[in-house]
Coordinates of C-alpha atoms in Angstrom, one line a residue:
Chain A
X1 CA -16.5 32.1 23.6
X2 CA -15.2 30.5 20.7
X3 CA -17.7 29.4 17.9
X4 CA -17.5 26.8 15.5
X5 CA -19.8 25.6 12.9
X6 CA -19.3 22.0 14.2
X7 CA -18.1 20.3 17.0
X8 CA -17.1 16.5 16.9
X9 CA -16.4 14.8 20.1
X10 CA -13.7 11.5 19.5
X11 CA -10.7 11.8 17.4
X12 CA -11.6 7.9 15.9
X13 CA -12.7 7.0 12.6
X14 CA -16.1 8.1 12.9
X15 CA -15.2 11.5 14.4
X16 CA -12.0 11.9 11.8
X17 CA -14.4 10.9 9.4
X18 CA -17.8 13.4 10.4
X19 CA -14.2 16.3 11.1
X20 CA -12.7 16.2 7.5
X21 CA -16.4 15.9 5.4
X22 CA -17.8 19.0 7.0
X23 CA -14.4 21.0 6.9
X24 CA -13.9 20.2 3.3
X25 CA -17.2 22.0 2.7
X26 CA -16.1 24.6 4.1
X27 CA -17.6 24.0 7.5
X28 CA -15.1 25.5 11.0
X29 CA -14.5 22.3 12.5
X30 CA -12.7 21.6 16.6
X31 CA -12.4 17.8 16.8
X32 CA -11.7 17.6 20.2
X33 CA -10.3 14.1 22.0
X34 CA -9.4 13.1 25.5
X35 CA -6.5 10.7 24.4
X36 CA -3.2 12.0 23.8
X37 CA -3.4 10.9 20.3
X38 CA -5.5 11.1 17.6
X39 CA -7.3 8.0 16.4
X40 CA -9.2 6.3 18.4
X41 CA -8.3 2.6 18.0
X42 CA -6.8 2.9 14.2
X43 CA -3.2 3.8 15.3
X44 CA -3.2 0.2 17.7
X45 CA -4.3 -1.6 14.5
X46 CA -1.1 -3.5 12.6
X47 CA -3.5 -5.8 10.4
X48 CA -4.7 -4.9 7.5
X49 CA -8.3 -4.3 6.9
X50 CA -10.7 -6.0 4.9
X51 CA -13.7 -4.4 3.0
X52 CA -13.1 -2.7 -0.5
X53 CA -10.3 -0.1 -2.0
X54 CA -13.3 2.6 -1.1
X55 CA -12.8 1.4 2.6
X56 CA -8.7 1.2 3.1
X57 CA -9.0 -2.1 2.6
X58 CA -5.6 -4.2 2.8
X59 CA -4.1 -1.4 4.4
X60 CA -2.8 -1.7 8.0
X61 CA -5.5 0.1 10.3
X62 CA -2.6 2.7 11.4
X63 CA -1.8 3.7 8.0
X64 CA -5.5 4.4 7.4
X65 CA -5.0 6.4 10.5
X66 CA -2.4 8.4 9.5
X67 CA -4.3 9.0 6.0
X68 CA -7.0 10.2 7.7
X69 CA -5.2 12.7 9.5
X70 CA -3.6 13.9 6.4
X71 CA -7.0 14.8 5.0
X72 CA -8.3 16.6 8.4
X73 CA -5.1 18.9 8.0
X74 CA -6.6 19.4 4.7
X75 CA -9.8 20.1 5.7
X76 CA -8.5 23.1 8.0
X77 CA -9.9 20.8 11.0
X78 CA -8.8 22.0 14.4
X79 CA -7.9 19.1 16.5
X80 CA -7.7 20.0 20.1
X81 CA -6.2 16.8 22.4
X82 CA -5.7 15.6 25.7
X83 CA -9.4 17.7 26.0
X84 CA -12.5 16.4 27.7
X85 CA -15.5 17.0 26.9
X86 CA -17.6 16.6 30.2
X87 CA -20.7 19.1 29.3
X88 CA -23.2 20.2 26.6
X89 CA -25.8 22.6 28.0
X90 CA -29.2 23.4 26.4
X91 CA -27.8 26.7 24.9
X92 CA -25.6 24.5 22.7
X93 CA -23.0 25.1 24.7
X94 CA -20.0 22.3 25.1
X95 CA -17.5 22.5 28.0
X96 CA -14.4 20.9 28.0
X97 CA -11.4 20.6 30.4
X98 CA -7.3 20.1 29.7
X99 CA -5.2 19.4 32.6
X100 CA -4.7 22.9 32.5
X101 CA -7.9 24.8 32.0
X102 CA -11.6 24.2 31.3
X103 CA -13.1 26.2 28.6
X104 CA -16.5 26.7 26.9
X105 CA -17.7 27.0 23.1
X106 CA -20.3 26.9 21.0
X107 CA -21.0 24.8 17.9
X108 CA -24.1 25.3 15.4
X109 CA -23.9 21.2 15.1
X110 CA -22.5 18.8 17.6
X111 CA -21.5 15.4 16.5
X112 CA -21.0 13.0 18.9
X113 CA -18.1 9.9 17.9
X114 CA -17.2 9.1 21.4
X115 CA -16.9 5.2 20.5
X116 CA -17.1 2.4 23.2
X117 CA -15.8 0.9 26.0
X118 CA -14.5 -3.0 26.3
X119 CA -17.0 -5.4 28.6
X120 CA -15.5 -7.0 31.4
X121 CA -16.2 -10.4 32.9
X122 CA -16.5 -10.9 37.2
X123 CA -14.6 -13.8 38.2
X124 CA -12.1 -14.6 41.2
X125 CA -8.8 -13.0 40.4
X126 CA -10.0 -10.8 38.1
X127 CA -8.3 -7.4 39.6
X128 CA -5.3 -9.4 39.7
X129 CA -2.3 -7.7 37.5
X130 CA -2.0 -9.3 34.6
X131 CA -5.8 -9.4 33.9
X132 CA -6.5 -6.7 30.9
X133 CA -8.6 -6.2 28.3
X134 CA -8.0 -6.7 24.5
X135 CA -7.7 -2.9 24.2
X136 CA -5.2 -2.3 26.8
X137 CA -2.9 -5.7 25.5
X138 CA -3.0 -3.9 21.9
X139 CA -1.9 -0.4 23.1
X140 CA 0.9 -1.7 25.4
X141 CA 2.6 -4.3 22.1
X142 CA 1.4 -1.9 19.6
X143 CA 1.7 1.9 20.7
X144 CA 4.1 1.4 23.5
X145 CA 5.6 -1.7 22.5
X146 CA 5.9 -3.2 26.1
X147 CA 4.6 -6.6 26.3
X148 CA 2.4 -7.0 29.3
X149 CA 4.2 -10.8 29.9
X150 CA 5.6 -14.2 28.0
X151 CA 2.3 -15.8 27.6
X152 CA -1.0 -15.3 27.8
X153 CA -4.6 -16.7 27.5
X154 CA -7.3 -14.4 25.7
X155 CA -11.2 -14.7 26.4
X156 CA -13.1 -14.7 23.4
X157 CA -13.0 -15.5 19.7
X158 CA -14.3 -12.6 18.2
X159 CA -12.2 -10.5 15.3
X160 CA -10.6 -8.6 18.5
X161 CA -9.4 -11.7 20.4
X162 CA -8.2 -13.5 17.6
X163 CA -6.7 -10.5 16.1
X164 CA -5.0 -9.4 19.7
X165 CA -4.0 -13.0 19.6
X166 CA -2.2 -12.6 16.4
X167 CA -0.8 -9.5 18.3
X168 CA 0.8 -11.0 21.0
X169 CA 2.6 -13.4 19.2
X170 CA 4.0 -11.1 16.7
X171 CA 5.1 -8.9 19.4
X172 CA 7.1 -11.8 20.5
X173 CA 4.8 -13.5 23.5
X174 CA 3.6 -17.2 23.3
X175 CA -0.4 -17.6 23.5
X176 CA -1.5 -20.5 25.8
X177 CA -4.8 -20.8 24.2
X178 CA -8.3 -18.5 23.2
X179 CA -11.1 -19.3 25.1
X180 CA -14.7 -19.3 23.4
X181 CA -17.9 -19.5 25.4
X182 CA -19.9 -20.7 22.4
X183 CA -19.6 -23.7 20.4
X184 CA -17.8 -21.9 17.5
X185 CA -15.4 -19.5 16.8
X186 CA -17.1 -16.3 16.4
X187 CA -14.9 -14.2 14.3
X188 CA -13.5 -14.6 11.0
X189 CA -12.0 -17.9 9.8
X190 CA -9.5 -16.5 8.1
X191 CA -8.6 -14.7 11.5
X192 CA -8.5 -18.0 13.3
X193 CA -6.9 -19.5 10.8
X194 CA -3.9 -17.4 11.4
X195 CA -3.9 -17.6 14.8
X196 CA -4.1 -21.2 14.4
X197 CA -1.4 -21.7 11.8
X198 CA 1.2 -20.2 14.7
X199 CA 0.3 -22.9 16.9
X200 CA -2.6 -21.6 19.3
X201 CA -5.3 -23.4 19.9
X202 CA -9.0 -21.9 20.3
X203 CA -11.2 -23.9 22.9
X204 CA -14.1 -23.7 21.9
X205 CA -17.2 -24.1 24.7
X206 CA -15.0 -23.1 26.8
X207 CA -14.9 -20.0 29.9
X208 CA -12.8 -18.6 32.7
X209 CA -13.4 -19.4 36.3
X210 CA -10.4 -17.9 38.0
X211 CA -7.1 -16.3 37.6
X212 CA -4.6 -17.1 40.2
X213 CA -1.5 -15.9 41.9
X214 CA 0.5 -14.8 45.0
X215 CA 1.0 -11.1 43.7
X216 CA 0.5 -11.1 40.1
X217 CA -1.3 -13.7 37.4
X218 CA 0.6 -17.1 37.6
X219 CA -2.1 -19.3 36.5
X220 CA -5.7 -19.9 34.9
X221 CA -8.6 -21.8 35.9
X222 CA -10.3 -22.9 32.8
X223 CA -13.5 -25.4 32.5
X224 CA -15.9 -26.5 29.8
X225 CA -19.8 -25.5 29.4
X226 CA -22.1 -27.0 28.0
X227 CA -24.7 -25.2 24.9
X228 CA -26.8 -23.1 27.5
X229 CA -23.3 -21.4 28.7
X230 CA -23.6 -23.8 32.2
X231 CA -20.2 -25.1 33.9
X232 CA -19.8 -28.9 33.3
X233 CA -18.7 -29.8 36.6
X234 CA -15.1 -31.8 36.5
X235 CA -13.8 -30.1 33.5
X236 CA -11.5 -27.7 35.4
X237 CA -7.8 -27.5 34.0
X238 CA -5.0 -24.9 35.0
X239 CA -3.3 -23.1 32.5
X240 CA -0.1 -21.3 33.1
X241 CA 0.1 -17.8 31.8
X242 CA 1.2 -14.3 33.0
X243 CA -1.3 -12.6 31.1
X244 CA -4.9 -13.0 30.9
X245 CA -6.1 -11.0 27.9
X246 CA -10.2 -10.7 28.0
X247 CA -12.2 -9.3 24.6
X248 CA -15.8 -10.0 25.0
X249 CA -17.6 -7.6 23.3
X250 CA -18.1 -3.7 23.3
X251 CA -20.9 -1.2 24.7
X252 CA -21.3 2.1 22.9
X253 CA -20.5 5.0 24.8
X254 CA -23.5 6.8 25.8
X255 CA -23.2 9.4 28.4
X256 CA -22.8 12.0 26.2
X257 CA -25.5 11.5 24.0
X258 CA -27.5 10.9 27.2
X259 CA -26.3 13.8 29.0
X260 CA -28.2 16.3 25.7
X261 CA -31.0 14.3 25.7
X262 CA -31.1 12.0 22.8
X263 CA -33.8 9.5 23.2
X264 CA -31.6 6.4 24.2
X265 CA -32.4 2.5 22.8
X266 CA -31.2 -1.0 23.3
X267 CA -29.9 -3.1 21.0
X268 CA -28.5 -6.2 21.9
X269 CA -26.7 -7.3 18.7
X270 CA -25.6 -3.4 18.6
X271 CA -23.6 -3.5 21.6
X272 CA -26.4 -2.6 24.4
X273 CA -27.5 1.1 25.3
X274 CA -27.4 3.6 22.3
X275 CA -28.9 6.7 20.9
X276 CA -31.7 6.5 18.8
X277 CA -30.9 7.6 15.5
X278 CA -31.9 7.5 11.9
X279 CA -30.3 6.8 8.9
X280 CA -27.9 9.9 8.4
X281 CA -27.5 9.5 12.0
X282 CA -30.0 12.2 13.1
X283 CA -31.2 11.9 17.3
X284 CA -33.7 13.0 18.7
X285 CA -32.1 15.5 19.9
X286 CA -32.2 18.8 17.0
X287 CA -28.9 19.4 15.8
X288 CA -27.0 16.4 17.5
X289 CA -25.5 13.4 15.3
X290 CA -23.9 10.7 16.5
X291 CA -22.1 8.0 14.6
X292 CA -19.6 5.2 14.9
X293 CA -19.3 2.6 17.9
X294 CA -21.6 4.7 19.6
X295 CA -24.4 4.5 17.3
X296 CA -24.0 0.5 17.2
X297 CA -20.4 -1.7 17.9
X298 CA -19.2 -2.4 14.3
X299 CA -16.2 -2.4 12.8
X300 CA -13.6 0.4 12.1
X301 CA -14.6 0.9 8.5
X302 CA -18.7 1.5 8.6
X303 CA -17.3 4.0 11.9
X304 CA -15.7 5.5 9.5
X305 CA -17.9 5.7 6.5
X306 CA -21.0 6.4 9.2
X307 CA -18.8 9.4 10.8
X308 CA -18.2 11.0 6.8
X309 CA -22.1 10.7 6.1
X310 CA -22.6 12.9 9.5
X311 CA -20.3 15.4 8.5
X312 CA -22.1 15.4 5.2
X313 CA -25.4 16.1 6.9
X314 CA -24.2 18.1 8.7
X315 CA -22.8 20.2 6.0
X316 CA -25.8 20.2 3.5
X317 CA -27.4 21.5 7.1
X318 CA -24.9 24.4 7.2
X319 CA -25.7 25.2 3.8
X320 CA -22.0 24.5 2.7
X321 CA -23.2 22.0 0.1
X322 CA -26.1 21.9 -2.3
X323 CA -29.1 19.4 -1.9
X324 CA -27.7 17.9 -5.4
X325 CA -24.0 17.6 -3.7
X326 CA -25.3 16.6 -0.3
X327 CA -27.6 13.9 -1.8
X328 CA -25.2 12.5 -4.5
X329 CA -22.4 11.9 -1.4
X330 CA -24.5 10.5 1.3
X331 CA -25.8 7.9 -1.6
X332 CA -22.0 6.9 -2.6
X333 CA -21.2 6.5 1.6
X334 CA -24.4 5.4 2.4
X335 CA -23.9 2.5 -0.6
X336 CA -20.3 1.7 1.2
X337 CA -21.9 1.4 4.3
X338 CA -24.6 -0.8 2.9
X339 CA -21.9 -3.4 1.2
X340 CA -20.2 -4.0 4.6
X341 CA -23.4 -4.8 6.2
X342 CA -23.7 -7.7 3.7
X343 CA -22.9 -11.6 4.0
X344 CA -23.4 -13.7 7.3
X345 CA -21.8 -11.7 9.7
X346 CA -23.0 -7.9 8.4
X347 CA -26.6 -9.1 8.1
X348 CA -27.6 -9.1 11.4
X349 CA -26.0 -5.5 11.7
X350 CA -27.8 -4.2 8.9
X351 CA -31.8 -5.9 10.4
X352 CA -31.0 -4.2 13.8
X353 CA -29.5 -0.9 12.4
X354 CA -33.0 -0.6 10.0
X355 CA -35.0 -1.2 13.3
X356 CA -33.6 1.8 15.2
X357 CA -34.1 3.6 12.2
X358 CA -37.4 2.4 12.3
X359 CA -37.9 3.0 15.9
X360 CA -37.0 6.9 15.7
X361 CA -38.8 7.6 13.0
X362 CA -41.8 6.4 15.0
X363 CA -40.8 8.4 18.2
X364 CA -40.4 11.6 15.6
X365 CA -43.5 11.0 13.7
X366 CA -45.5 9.9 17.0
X367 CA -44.4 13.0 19.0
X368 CA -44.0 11.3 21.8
Chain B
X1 CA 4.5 -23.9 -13.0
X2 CA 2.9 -21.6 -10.0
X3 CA -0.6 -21.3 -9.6
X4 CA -2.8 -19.5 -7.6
X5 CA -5.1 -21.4 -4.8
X6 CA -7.3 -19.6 -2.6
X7 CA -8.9 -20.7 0.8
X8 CA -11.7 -18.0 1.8
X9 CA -14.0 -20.4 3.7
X10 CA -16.7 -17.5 4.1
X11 CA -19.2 -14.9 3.0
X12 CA -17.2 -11.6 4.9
X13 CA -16.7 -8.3 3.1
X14 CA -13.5 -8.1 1.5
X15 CA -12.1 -7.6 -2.1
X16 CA -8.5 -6.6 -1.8
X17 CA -7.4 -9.8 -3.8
X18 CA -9.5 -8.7 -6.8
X19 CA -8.2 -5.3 -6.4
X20 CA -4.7 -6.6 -6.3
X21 CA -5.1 -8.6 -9.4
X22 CA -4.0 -6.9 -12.4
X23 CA -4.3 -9.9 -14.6
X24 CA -8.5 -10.1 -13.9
X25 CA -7.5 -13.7 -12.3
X26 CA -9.9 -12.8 -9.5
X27 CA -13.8 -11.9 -9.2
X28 CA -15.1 -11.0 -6.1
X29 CA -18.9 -9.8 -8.2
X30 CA -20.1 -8.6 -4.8
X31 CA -18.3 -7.7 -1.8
X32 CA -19.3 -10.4 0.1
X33 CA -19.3 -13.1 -2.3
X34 CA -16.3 -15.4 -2.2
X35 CA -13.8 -14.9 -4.5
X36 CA -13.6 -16.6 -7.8
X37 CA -10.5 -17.7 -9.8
X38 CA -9.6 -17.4 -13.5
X39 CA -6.9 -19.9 -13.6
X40 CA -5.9 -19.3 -17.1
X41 CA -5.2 -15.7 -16.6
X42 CA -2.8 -16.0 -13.2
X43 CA 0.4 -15.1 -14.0
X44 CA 1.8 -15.9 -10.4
X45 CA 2.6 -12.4 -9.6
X46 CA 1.9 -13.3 -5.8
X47 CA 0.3 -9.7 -5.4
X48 CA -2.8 -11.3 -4.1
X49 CA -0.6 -13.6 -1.7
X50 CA 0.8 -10.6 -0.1
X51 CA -2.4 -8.0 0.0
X52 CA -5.1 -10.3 1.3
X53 CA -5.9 -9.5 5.0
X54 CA -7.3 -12.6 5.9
X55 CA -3.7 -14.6 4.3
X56 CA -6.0 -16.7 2.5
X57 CA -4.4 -16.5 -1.4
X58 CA -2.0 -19.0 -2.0
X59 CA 0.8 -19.6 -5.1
X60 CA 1.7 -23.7 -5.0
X61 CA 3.9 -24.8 -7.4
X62 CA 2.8 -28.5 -8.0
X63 CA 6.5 -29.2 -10.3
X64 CA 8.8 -27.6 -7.9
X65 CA 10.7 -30.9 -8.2
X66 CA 10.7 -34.6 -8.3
X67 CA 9.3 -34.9 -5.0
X68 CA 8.2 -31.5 -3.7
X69 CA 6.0 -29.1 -4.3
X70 CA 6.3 -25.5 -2.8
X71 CA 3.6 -22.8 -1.7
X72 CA 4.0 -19.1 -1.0
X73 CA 2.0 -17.5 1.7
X74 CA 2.5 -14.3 4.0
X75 CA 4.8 -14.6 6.9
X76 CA 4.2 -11.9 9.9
X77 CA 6.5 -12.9 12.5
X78 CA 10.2 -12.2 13.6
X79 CA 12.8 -12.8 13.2
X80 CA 12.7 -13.4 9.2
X81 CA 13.0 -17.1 8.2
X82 CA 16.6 -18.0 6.5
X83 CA 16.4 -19.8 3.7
X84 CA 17.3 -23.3 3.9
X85 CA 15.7 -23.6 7.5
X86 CA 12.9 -26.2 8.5
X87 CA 9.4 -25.3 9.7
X88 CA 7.1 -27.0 11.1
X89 CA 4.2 -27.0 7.8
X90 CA 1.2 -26.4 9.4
X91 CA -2.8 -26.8 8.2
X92 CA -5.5 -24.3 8.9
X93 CA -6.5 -26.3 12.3
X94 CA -2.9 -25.3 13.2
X95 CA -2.4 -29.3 13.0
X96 CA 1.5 -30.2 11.8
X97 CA 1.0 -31.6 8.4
X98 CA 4.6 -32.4 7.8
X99 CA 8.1 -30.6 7.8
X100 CA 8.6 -27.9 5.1
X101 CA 12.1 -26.0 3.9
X102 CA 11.9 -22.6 3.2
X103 CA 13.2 -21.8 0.0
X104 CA 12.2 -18.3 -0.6
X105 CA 11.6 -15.3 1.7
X106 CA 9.7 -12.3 -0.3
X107 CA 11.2 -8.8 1.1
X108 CA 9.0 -7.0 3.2
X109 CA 9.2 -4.2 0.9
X110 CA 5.7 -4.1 -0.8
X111 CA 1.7 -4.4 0.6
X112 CA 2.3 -2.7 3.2
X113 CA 5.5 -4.6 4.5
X114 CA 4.1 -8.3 4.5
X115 CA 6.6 -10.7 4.0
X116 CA 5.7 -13.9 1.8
X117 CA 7.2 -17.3 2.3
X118 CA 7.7 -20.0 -0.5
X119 CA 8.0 -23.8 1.5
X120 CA 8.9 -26.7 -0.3
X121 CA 6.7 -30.1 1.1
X122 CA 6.3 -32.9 -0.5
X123 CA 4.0 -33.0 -3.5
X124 CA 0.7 -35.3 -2.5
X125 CA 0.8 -32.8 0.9
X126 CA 1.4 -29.3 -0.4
X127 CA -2.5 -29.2 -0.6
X128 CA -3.5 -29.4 3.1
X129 CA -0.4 -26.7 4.0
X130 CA -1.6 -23.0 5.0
X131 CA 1.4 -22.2 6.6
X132 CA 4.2 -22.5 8.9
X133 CA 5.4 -22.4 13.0
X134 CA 6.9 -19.2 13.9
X135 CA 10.1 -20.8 15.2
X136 CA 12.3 -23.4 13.2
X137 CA 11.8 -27.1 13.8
X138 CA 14.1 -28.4 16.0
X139 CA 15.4 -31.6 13.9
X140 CA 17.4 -29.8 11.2
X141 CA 18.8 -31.7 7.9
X142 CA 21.8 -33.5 8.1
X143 CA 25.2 -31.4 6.8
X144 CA 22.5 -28.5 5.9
X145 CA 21.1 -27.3 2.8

């Protein structure tokens, strides 16, 4: 059985990120990912970032991608795709399957980066084709460039709907209008903005009630609520659209961490279900990490910047780099991390991420 | 004379328009503060135009003529506008302020292939325009431009 000093699970930001700080130590490093690609969501991302130089920013989210990769060939990380990792065992042992073959190995630290799945929303019509999710609309115009019809409506005004939005209509299709539950748009203004400039408009206390059509998606059902989410009856209006793109949040991918026994949390504002973790993304669980979506939805970035303080941990764990070296570069990531976490939106992210923290180092304290 | 105008509503974290700034024009003090403007030290480069992510940095050139003023801002969509054409000039509620000419199209060449557009409006409305349709208006100038 092969060994390794670490194992990452998800080829994203977080897992390139965790990958390329512990194999330029010096750590052996198999990033393995179930996509055919490597990652995660960077290479669907055509906009350009925000944040500071230290975090990519104004550069399009596939070009950071393709960065990253750059600096994991570097880092002599051995990226393994198209690979599932379906088991970790109490021996430390991970298995993994290919189409081909299913294989075992062994890692001194496992970091899990296995990101986060899209939410859906249950209404009539729903399984009709047509219906996707912000994720799936991005990789068909961005990685496959097929657009999934001529025009669409989108569900939600977070940065993902408004930036799928943008999307659409620069990969040629018209956007009927984005829907938003809440009274506001949630994401950016500058990312509405945009959107709005080309001529969609965001409806604002608005929600879905049905998606229509003999075979596929000809038509949606739309209708006003009022500020406790409830339908106001009467409001009902069709709109017609071959598309029905819905982005209404994310919730971290757990399993994994679940399946080795971390001590699992919820978090609302985080995204739901997570592992509990601390601040260099320690779980209960002895040499397990976790970072990125999984440890709390944010955004591409603090995945990424969260993944290279794992690796560092990791690292200093290995006894690849000193306590001065260690310390001196999870205070430079950690401080990166801490600046996106600022201002109106970040704020929230940054109370609830201190309160897990808080939270396991009760539970490790405690002994529970 | 151009001058730079910038229209970043909130507190989010993002500095790429000081970082694009050679001149110092720009101070972003903390990450999330909102961006601050030297006037005196722009030298209309447009570098911040094309590298913000949010398309929020502006160049308007108040004395483009008698009557019209112009203002540059990034452009993502096909097929690139031809100079001359009309656009719809649309404000940041994606409301039609007026009609605009495109005078200028910035190649897509540099930040990261992001095109910047200079429209000419009329001067007392160049203020209230953030940008433009992504198709040409469909009442073009008599005998053309």
């Amino acid at each position: 059985m092969k060994t390794y000093d670490v194992i990452v699970v998800g080829a994203g930001p977080a897992g390139l990120g965790a990958a390329i700080e512990s194999g330029k130590a010096g750590a052996s490093v198999l990033l393995a990912d179930e996509n055919d690609q490597p990652g995660g969501q960077l290479f669907k991302q055509i906009h350009k970032f925000f944040g500071s130089h230290d975090h990519y920013a104004g550069t399009r989210g596939f070009q950071i991608g393709q960065q990253l990769l750059e600096e994991a060939a570097r880092a002599h990380v051995e990226i393994r795709l198209s690979t599932r990792v379906w088991g970790i065992f109490e021996d430390g042992t991970v298995s993994a399957c290919t189409e081909d073959e299913s294989f075992r190995c062994r890692g001194t630290w496992l970091i899990l980066a296995t990101g986060a799945t899209e939410n859906s929303l249950v209404f009539p019509g729903n399984t009709l084709p047509g219906v996707i999710t912000a994720g799936a609309a991005q990789t068909m115009v961005n990685l496959r460039h097929v657009r999934p019809g001529s025009r669409a409506v989108v569900v939600g005004s977070g940065n993902v709907g408004l930036i799928v939005s943008y999307q659409l209509l620069q990969a040629g299709m018209d956007v009927a209008a984005i829907l938003e539950a809440a009274p506001q748009v949630t994401g950016y203004a500058v990312h509405a903005g945009k959107v709005r400039r080309a001529g969609v408009p965001v409806l604002c206390s608005h929600t879905v009630l049905e998606a229509r059509g003999e075979r596929e998606l000809e038509e949606v059902v739309v209708a006003q609520v009022d500020g406790q989410f409830r339908l106001i009856p009467g409001t009902e209006e069709v709109i017609q659209a071959d598309t029905l793109c819905i982005s209404v949040g994310l919730t971290p991918r757990w399993e994994l961490a679940a399946l080795c026994g971390c001590k699992m949390d919820f978090c609302g504002p985080l995204g739901g279900r997570l592992p509990l973790h601390s601040e260099t993304l320690e779980t209960t669980c002895p040499h397990v990490l976790v970072a990125g979506d999984l440890s709390g939805i944010e955004e591409a970035s603090t995945a990424l910047d969260e993944g290279r303080l794992a690796g560092v941990h990791a690292a200093a764990a290995l006894g690849l780099l000193s306590t001065a070296e260690s310390a001196e570069r999870e205070r430079e990531i950690q401080s990166r991390i801490a600046a996106l976490r600022q201002g109106a939106f970040g704020r929230k992210r940054q109370t609830s991420k201190e309160q897990i923290w808080s939270r396991y180092h009760q539970h490790q304290g405690g002994g529970l | 004379m151009r001058i730079i105008f910038i229209d970043c509503p909130q507190e989010i974290p993002c500095n790429p328009c000081q970082s694009a700034c050679a001149a110092g024009a720009i101070q972003v003090p903390s990450l999330t503060e909102r961006p601050r403007i030297l006037p005196e030290k722009c030298v209309a480069c447009g570098n911040c135009v094309a590298a913000c992510p949010g398309q929020a940095c502006f160049l308007i050139d108040e004395e483009y003529s008698e009557t019209e003023a112009t203002i540059e801002f990034p452009f993502e969509f096909l097929p690139v506008p031809e100079q001359g054409e009309l656009r719809e000039a649309r404000d940041n509620e994606g409301q039609t302020v007026c009609l605009g000419r495109v005078v200028e199209v910035l190649p897509r060449n540099r930040w990261h292939g992001t095109m910047v557009v200079r429209l000419a409006v009329p001067k007392e409305l160049v203020r209230q325009v953030r940008g433009m349709a992504r198709t040409a208006a469909e009442a073009q100038e008599e005998g053309g431009m």
